[in-house]
Amino acid sequence: MPKIRPWLWFDMNAEEAAEFYTNVFPNSRIGEVTRYPETDPDITGISVPPGTVMSVEFFLDGQVFYGLNGGPMFQFSEAVSFEIHCDGQDEVDHYWNALTADGGVESQCGWLKDKFGVSWQVVPKQLYELLANPDKAAAQRATDAMMKMQKIDVAAMEAAARG
């Protein structure tokens, strides 16, 4: 089966983003970096000096990603996000704080945009357990609590589920 390899289009800061992400996630590293040769703006749509980073391969806890320095033509949106499946509140706090630092933006229900505009869902495993509770009233209370949150608060959701 073929592997899916996400490519992220950056406005000439792919290497900076890769360095940032590899410092946030454990077991991460930067792989191959390719550089632009002389470019013809009529062909590429951008004008960059030879030697400018074209793409950067990076691994976040073993998952490969690629960043492309493609210029300002395309922007990230919430239509695509990456979920970080966390083991509990401490992991939620770590990733939330790291990814919202230096210009990241908090959203709702565990969603955020980092300083590069990439959308993330920072989700504790307990969220799925609470929302899938066979006690439908408890699951509804947990859902109602989550809908009022930005960063997920596991203890608050558990308390809501208990009623």
Short mmCIF file of C-alpha atoms in Angstrom, two decimals:
data_model
loop_
_atom_site.label_atom_id
_atom_site.label_comp_id
_atom_site.label_asym_id
_atom_site.label_seq_id
_atom_site.Cartn_x
_atom_site.Cartn_y
_atom_site.Cartn_z
CA MET A 1 0.00 0.00 0.00
CA PRO A 2 1.38 3.45 -0.84
CA LYS A 3 2.32 5.78 1.99
CA ILE A 4 0.61 9.12 2.40
CA ARG A 5 3.09 11.96 2.70
CA PRO A 6 1.67 15.33 3.69
CA TRP A 7 3.14 18.35 1.93
CA LEU A 8 2.68 21.79 3.46
CA TRP A 9 3.00 24.91 1.30
CA PHE A 10 4.81 27.72 3.11
CA ASP A 11 5.51 31.31 2.14
CA MET A 12 9.30 30.88 2.10
CA ASN A 13 9.62 29.78 5.76
CA ALA A 14 9.41 25.97 5.46
CA GLU A 15 12.80 25.41 7.05
CA GLU A 16 11.93 27.66 10.01
CA ALA A 17 8.65 25.75 10.43
CA ALA A 18 10.41 22.37 10.29
CA GLU A 19 12.90 23.50 12.93
CA PHE A 20 10.03 24.73 15.12
CA TYR A 21 8.00 21.52 14.81
CA THR A 22 10.98 19.23 15.41
CA ASN A 23 11.59 21.09 18.67
CA VAL A 24 7.95 20.68 19.78
CA PHE A 25 7.53 16.95 19.11
CA PRO A 26 9.69 14.17 20.59
CA ASN A 27 11.62 11.76 18.36
CA SER A 28 11.70 14.31 15.56
CA ARG A 29 14.31 15.40 13.07
CA ILE A 30 14.93 17.23 9.85
CA GLY A 31 15.74 15.05 6.87
CA GLU A 32 16.63 16.03 3.32
CA VAL A 33 16.67 19.67 2.28
CA THR A 34 16.52 20.63 -1.41
CA ARG A 35 17.46 24.04 -2.79
CA TYR A 36 16.27 26.08 -5.73
CA PRO A 37 18.62 26.37 -8.69
CA GLU A 38 18.29 29.51 -10.79
CA THR A 39 14.58 30.05 -11.28
CA ASP A 40 12.55 31.63 -14.03
CA PRO A 41 9.61 33.45 -12.41
CA ASP A 42 7.60 32.93 -15.59
CA ILE A 43 7.85 29.17 -15.00
CA THR A 44 7.89 28.86 -11.20
CA GLY A 45 5.70 31.83 -10.28
CA ILE A 46 8.30 33.05 -7.78
CA SER A 47 11.71 34.64 -7.97
CA VAL A 48 14.24 33.36 -5.45
CA PRO A 49 18.01 33.48 -5.27
CA PRO A 50 19.78 30.23 -6.19
CA GLY A 51 20.41 28.15 -3.07
CA THR A 52 17.18 29.16 -1.34
CA VAL A 53 15.48 26.20 0.37
CA MET A 54 12.89 24.68 -1.95
CA SER A 55 11.69 21.83 0.26
CA VAL A 56 12.46 20.29 3.60
CA GLU A 57 11.65 16.79 4.77
CA PHE A 58 10.98 16.48 8.49
CA PHE A 59 9.81 13.76 10.83
CA LEU A 60 7.49 14.42 13.77
CA ASP A 61 7.58 11.45 16.14
CA GLY A 62 8.25 9.21 13.14
CA GLN A 63 5.61 10.69 10.77
CA VAL A 64 7.14 12.20 7.65
CA PHE A 65 6.11 15.67 6.49
CA TYR A 66 7.40 17.88 3.71
CA GLY A 67 7.49 21.65 3.65
CA LEU A 68 7.60 23.50 0.33
CA ASN A 69 8.71 27.10 -0.04
CA GLY A 70 6.18 27.93 -2.72
CA GLY A 71 5.54 31.61 -2.08
CA PRO A 72 2.44 33.52 -0.99
CA MET A 73 -0.06 32.10 -3.50
CA PHE A 74 -1.72 29.63 -1.11
CA GLN A 75 -2.59 29.93 2.58
CA PHE A 76 -3.44 27.35 5.23
CA SER A 77 -7.03 27.06 6.47
CA GLU A 78 -8.97 25.12 9.06
CA ALA A 79 -10.26 22.88 6.28
CA VAL A 80 -7.21 20.69 6.98
CA SER A 81 -5.82 20.04 10.44
CA PHE A 82 -3.50 17.64 12.19
CA GLU A 83 -4.67 15.90 15.35
CA ILE A 84 -2.27 15.34 18.21
CA HIS A 85 -3.66 12.40 20.18
CA CYS A 86 -2.50 13.14 23.74
CA ASP A 87 -2.19 10.78 26.69
CA GLY A 88 -3.64 13.27 29.18
CA GLN A 89 -3.76 16.86 30.39
CA ASP A 90 0.02 17.26 30.74
CA GLU A 91 0.53 16.42 27.06
CA VAL A 92 -2.39 18.65 26.06
CA ASP A 93 -0.82 21.53 28.00
CA HIS A 94 2.62 20.94 26.45
CA TYR A 95 1.45 20.92 22.83
CA TRP A 96 -1.13 23.67 23.33
CA ASN A 97 1.38 26.01 24.93
CA ALA A 98 4.13 25.27 22.40
CA LEU A 99 1.93 25.62 19.33
CA THR A 100 0.13 28.78 20.45
CA ALA A 101 3.39 30.51 21.43
CA ASP A 102 4.78 33.42 19.41
CA GLY A 103 1.64 34.25 17.48
CA GLY A 104 -0.41 31.05 17.50
CA VAL A 105 -4.17 31.50 17.85
CA GLU A 106 -6.50 29.55 20.12
CA SER A 107 -9.76 28.40 18.60
CA GLN A 108 -12.54 26.23 20.00
CA CYS A 109 -12.90 22.58 21.10
CA GLY A 110 -9.17 21.86 21.18
CA TRP A 111 -8.35 23.51 17.85
CA LEU A 112 -5.61 26.08 17.30
CA LYS A 113 -3.53 27.66 14.57
CA ASP A 114 0.21 27.86 15.09
CA LYS A 115 2.34 30.86 14.14
CA PHE A 116 2.65 29.54 10.58
CA GLY A 117 -1.12 29.24 10.15
CA VAL A 118 -1.24 25.42 10.34
CA SER A 119 -4.33 24.09 12.17
CA TRP A 120 -3.96 21.50 14.92
CA GLN A 121 -6.38 19.61 17.12
CA VAL A 122 -4.88 18.91 20.55
CA VAL A 123 -7.03 16.06 21.82
CA PRO A 124 -6.66 13.94 24.98
CA LYS A 125 -7.63 10.29 24.68
CA GLN A 126 -10.17 10.91 27.46
CA LEU A 127 -12.19 13.13 25.12
CA TYR A 128 -13.17 10.19 22.92
CA GLU A 129 -13.93 8.04 25.96
CA LEU A 130 -16.22 10.72 27.40
CA LEU A 131 -18.01 11.43 24.12
CA ALA A 132 -18.56 7.71 23.48
CA ASN A 133 -19.96 7.08 26.97
CA PRO A 134 -22.88 4.62 26.73
CA ASP A 135 -24.69 6.88 29.22
CA LYS A 136 -26.04 9.32 26.62
CA ALA A 137 -26.80 12.03 29.21
CA ALA A 138 -23.21 11.91 30.51
CA ALA A 139 -21.87 12.04 26.94
CA GLN A 140 -24.10 15.06 26.24
CA ARG A 141 -22.88 16.87 29.36
CA ALA A 142 -19.27 16.21 28.35
CA THR A 143 -19.99 17.46 24.82
CA ASP A 144 -21.67 20.60 26.14
CA ALA A 145 -18.63 21.30 28.36
CA MET A 146 -16.21 20.75 25.45
CA MET A 147 -18.13 23.15 23.20
CA LYS A 148 -17.39 25.98 25.66
CA MET A 149 -13.65 25.27 25.80
CA GLN A 150 -10.70 26.43 23.79
CA LYS A 151 -8.00 24.13 25.20
CA ILE A 152 -9.53 20.85 26.35
CA ASP A 153 -9.69 20.55 30.14
CA VAL A 154 -9.95 16.85 30.97
CA ALA A 155 -10.95 17.35 34.62
CA ALA A 156 -13.71 19.78 33.69
CA MET A 157 -15.08 17.40 31.06
CA GLU A 158 -15.00 14.48 33.50
CA ALA A 159 -16.79 16.58 36.12
CA ALA A 160 -19.44 17.60 33.58
CA ALA A 161 -19.96 13.98 32.55
CA ARG A 162 -20.53 13.00 36.20
CA GLY A 163 -23.17 15.71 36.47
#
